[in-house]
Amino acid sequence: MSEELKPDELLDRIDHTPASGNWMDAPVHIRPGMYCYAAKAESVQTLGLPNARTWNPIEDDWKLPENWQEIIHNGIKERLERFRTFKVFMDICVRCGACADKCHFFLGTGDPKNMPVLRAELLRSVYRNDFTKAAKILKMIPGGEKLSGGRPMTLDVLKEWWYYFFQCTECRRCSVFCPYGIDTAEITIMGRELLNLLGLNIDWIATPVSNCYQTGNHLGIQPHAFKEMLEFFTDDIEEITGVNVEPQFNKKGADILFITPSGDVFADPGTYTCQGYLILFKYLKDKYGLDVTWSTYASEGGNFGFFTSHETMKRLNAKMYAEARRLGVKWILGGECGHMWRVIHQYMDTMNGPADFLEEPVNPITGTKFENAKSTKMVHITEFTADLIRHGKLELDKSRNANRIMTYHDSCNTSRGMGLLDEPRYVIQNVCDNFFEMPPNTIREQTFCCGSGSGLNAGENIELRMAGGLPRANAVKYVHEKFGVNTLGTICAIDRAALSTLMEYWVPGVTVSGIHELVGNALILPGEKERETDLRCDPLPGMEEEEDE
Amino acid sequence: MDITQQLEHNREEILKKWFEFTIKSYPEDTARFFRKAKNKFDNPVGSATLQSLENTLKLIISMTSELDFQDYAVNKIDANQNVIENALDPIIRIRAVQNFTASQAVAFVFELKTIVKSIVKELHDTNDPLDREEFGYIAFDHTVDLVALAAFNRFMKCRENIFLLKATEAKRRIHSAFERAGLVTELTEEELLGSNKS
Amino acid sequence: MNQKYMLPLAGVFLLFLLAYAGVEGAGLEWFFGIVIPYLAVIAFIWGFVTRVIGWANSAVPFRIPTTCGQQKSLPWIKQNRIDNPDTALGVFIRMLFEIFLFRSLFRNTKAAFNTDENNKLTYSWEIFLWLGALAFHYGFLVVILRHLRFFLEPVPAFLTFLEYVDGIVQIGLPGVFISGIVLLGAALFLLARRIFDAKVSYISLAADYFPLFLIIGIAATGIAMRYFTKVDITGVKEFTMGLVTFNPVIPPGVGGLFYAHVFMVSVLFAYFPMSKLMHAGGIFLSPTRNMANNTRAKRHINPWNYAVDIHTYEQYEDHFREKMIEAGLPVDKEA
């Protein structure tokens, strides 16, 4: 942003035009509020990742290994061979600028290096210098070095990488508009892999990864505690509905293994979504005898390894299939989560498959074959629920959500890395009467990120998150003012946490809710008592006065 | 024409210059993009800034015309303060998360004086304080000061809001669920916040 | 800032002068007319092929298309077969749209067609980027096709027809070809955008200006020869036919301007494979566009998929067994 100015200078109204011209010459300035704290040494050590040590990004010395430049160079080289995306995207950008104003971080922070093209150029400039023939030829011509657009890998460049690759949420919005499909998420993923070779992760990613590896979930909730959490929800639900939903854990021979991000188990308002799942499974068990089990070992759907490196992603993801095999279930059902679904949809089968020990998923209640999941054998819960609703298998009381005026936020990963757009909308419209879309250039494949994805949902970078979430919040504000929207539906655990805070800052009066929280409210359990409150213990529509008496 | 009429007469031009100055506080390349405030959803910063400045300018004009020095009472300032703050809210709320210092974030308000002086001819012609008062400049001057104070207020509120969100977020996210389940002793506060205070 | 485009501009001027002076002054027709074009074509073919092979040699470990519409899921949900294809045919159509109509770039313009508060349609520069890019590429294509008449004998009918359509406005003599004007205009527009649109100017490199100047130079010399200096067409044809039949000749009476034109085209050819112009080949290999979104239905194989260390259930149970038993969770091995 603008450079520091003394007040008297400001009053003198010195026209300050910040260093313009060549972006390569503008040094990086790591600003508080925009960056996340460095990874703790212990967390890096758990997975045996390189260069575990205590370090601080705002100090000059990052405690890098002696040969760090060589490590980076070899790292780039290896990845160019392994990933065609990386190699092609390094070569073919014409810098047309179509992506420039598509990034929520650029729109919100105004920092030109947050334009997707420039974020990629940070890496591309080094690539051009070290790996292309053009640069080698041009270096022989006087003045040619400038023409090649390359620059050598220096400590300043490294710091710039770190700063800006952790200001990208890998949301892929820019990729939609790129005439060649260049995906900045892919470049950020490579950038972060390279940084991780030098032990340059952030703690909000490294610690959940370490916890997940050892304990099974991001927060390190131990098995007994995980069970107690769900039992606690069971008590809550019993109080509201009079029905004991009794979840099952680690049950061998169950029909379906259910995996959801642990955020749903420990973080408000995801906890209400979790209660929605519990109600749904109880209903299906009582009505149709469907046997669903939870796992304490594979108790994390999310995968912060995805934000570290492909290898780490694979190591964490392996638990899903391993547990499904051990329990002998037929197939796996996945809860509401964004990046978890990108990993499952586009990576899991390739990394840890083939899942030949599972059956091709069929909904035993409706007989629907989930053709689109016949190899990976994992079904998204909104696909599953939409199918049940379509076949009239759920008894729903929409009036219990009558006080909700809904809009729906497409999560980046499920929309641009999967195309799950209409299933959640179908579910919403069947459990709630009032639904209004946000403007078309902010939803579906053009959806704006919450600003906190890809492991950036920390506390210390809250200014970055609020600024990055502005385009999303701005669209919510519009429907809030125009249609009186008071509930923002979403199918992502990070959204549920991040958008809550974002709404409090930009659009007070809008609450964030998972889709299955609404399902849980509307679904009529066999033998339930007359409900007076919703899952948040707020009075149901029409029950407010009775409360008062 | 007194100052109110002058302001009304030149409103478009004043707004244009004011917007221009405000937007210039961003890096040049970004500023040129923000300037295109056409689509509210593709360019939230530019359009919110323009909208907010426009509302504030309208307010300043109406306040300047109403400001009565004989009847200048503190409670009137307070009543106005809220209205001004609401008009300023969109622009200040954005600037509060964009790494501006407090002075940089609100400097645009003072600039209005310079802009008006450069546009309204009568102000050049007179140095006599009495004329200036007659013309209404002092009332305008004072109104802008009030707006500046309101801007500081709103900026501080936004910053407090951010710190509050930061503090409550971690708790709401993790702590409350654990607390309800009586599991909180398993984890230390520091682990919950996931920070090493580096 | 200036350096970014002044240097390439000076470079292109220098190239022009080099060839012009070389021919007019030093009589180096054979060098600029024969040696350089052959070398350039060799460099182009060799460079292009190596580049594409280089890309093709990199693995595609994951199937990661960018999905821009509804996926194929339940039978009653309408899939967007083009923007989120799950079959090879869908991918093919998606690629056709992308390559011939610049669909993604067009998506960019839709946001620009919004109505403002007064319900007026608002435009922005985005539509012009799409239009400019289309005009530029198609103008170039027609110009290149038209030039085939210099390399083919007899001239095929479709070329005559193309020329007829291209010259349909019938202004002046010789008749104006629209394609050349469109190409020059579009290139100038793209250049202006790079210089005057702040955010594009900020991201632009010298390597972005150089090909633009070069193409502008080529188009300008071409137009100059056709309409103003009226180059000796029979001589040119004799020259080009000599090149393609590997029997090169230097016909008399074809001036320095022509050789400068040929030289700049040669430079463009040689420069092509080592520059961003390779996007022409790269778009076909872009994994976010050329893959079907059917990863869950059909397993994709990663050629370098290696085994990794994982934290197994056994390790997990060993670690937590007592606590699990105490909590009533089933365990595989009793303590």
Short mmCIF file of N, CA and C in Angstrom, two decimals, chain C residues 12 30 61 65 83 104 129 141 143 161 164 225 239 254 291 331:
data_model
loop_
_atom_site.label_atom_id
_atom_site.label_comp_id
_atom_site.label_asym_id
_atom_site.label_seq_id
_atom_site.Cartn_x
_atom_site.Cartn_y
_atom_site.Cartn_z
N VAL C 12 13.41 -3.15 -33.22
CA VAL C 12 12.72 -3.44 -34.47
C VAL C 12 13.17 -2.48 -35.57
N TRP C 30 21.22 -11.85 -51.26
CA TRP C 30 21.30 -13.29 -51.03
C TRP C 30 21.29 -13.63 -49.54
N PRO C 61 0.27 -35.58 -13.87
CA PRO C 61 0.01 -36.48 -12.75
C PRO C 61 -1.45 -36.50 -12.29
N PRO C 65 -9.04 -30.34 -14.45
CA PRO C 65 -9.65 -29.29 -15.26
C PRO C 65 -10.28 -28.20 -14.40
N ASP C 83 -18.72 -26.55 -20.73
CA ASP C 83 -17.85 -25.90 -19.76
C ASP C 83 -17.41 -26.85 -18.65
N SER C 104 -13.00 -18.16 -22.99
CA SER C 104 -12.70 -17.70 -21.64
C SER C 104 -12.53 -16.19 -21.60
N LEU C 129 -10.79 -6.06 -25.45
CA LEU C 129 -9.68 -7.02 -25.43
C LEU C 129 -10.07 -8.26 -26.23
N LEU C 141 -4.44 -14.56 -39.61
CA LEU C 141 -4.66 -15.83 -40.29
C LEU C 141 -4.94 -15.60 -41.78
N VAL C 143 -4.23 -13.00 -43.58
CA VAL C 143 -3.04 -12.46 -44.25
C VAL C 143 -2.08 -13.60 -44.60
N PHE C 161 -10.75 -17.24 -54.01
CA PHE C 161 -12.02 -16.90 -53.38
C PHE C 161 -11.79 -16.04 -52.13
N TYR C 164 -10.98 -12.68 -53.00
CA TYR C 164 -12.19 -11.98 -53.47
C TYR C 164 -12.98 -11.43 -52.27
N MET C 225 4.26 -1.74 -49.42
CA MET C 225 4.65 -2.32 -50.71
C MET C 225 3.47 -2.49 -51.64
N PHE C 239 10.81 -14.95 -56.77
CA PHE C 239 11.68 -15.11 -55.60
C PHE C 239 11.13 -16.18 -54.65
N VAL C 254 13.46 -5.90 -57.19
CA VAL C 254 12.70 -5.99 -55.95
C VAL C 254 13.52 -5.28 -54.88
N MET C 291 -8.79 -31.51 -20.39
CA MET C 291 -9.10 -32.78 -19.71
C MET C 291 -10.57 -32.83 -19.33
N VAL C 331 -11.67 -51.66 19.35
CA VAL C 331 -10.25 -51.72 18.98
C VAL C 331 -9.97 -53.05 18.30
#
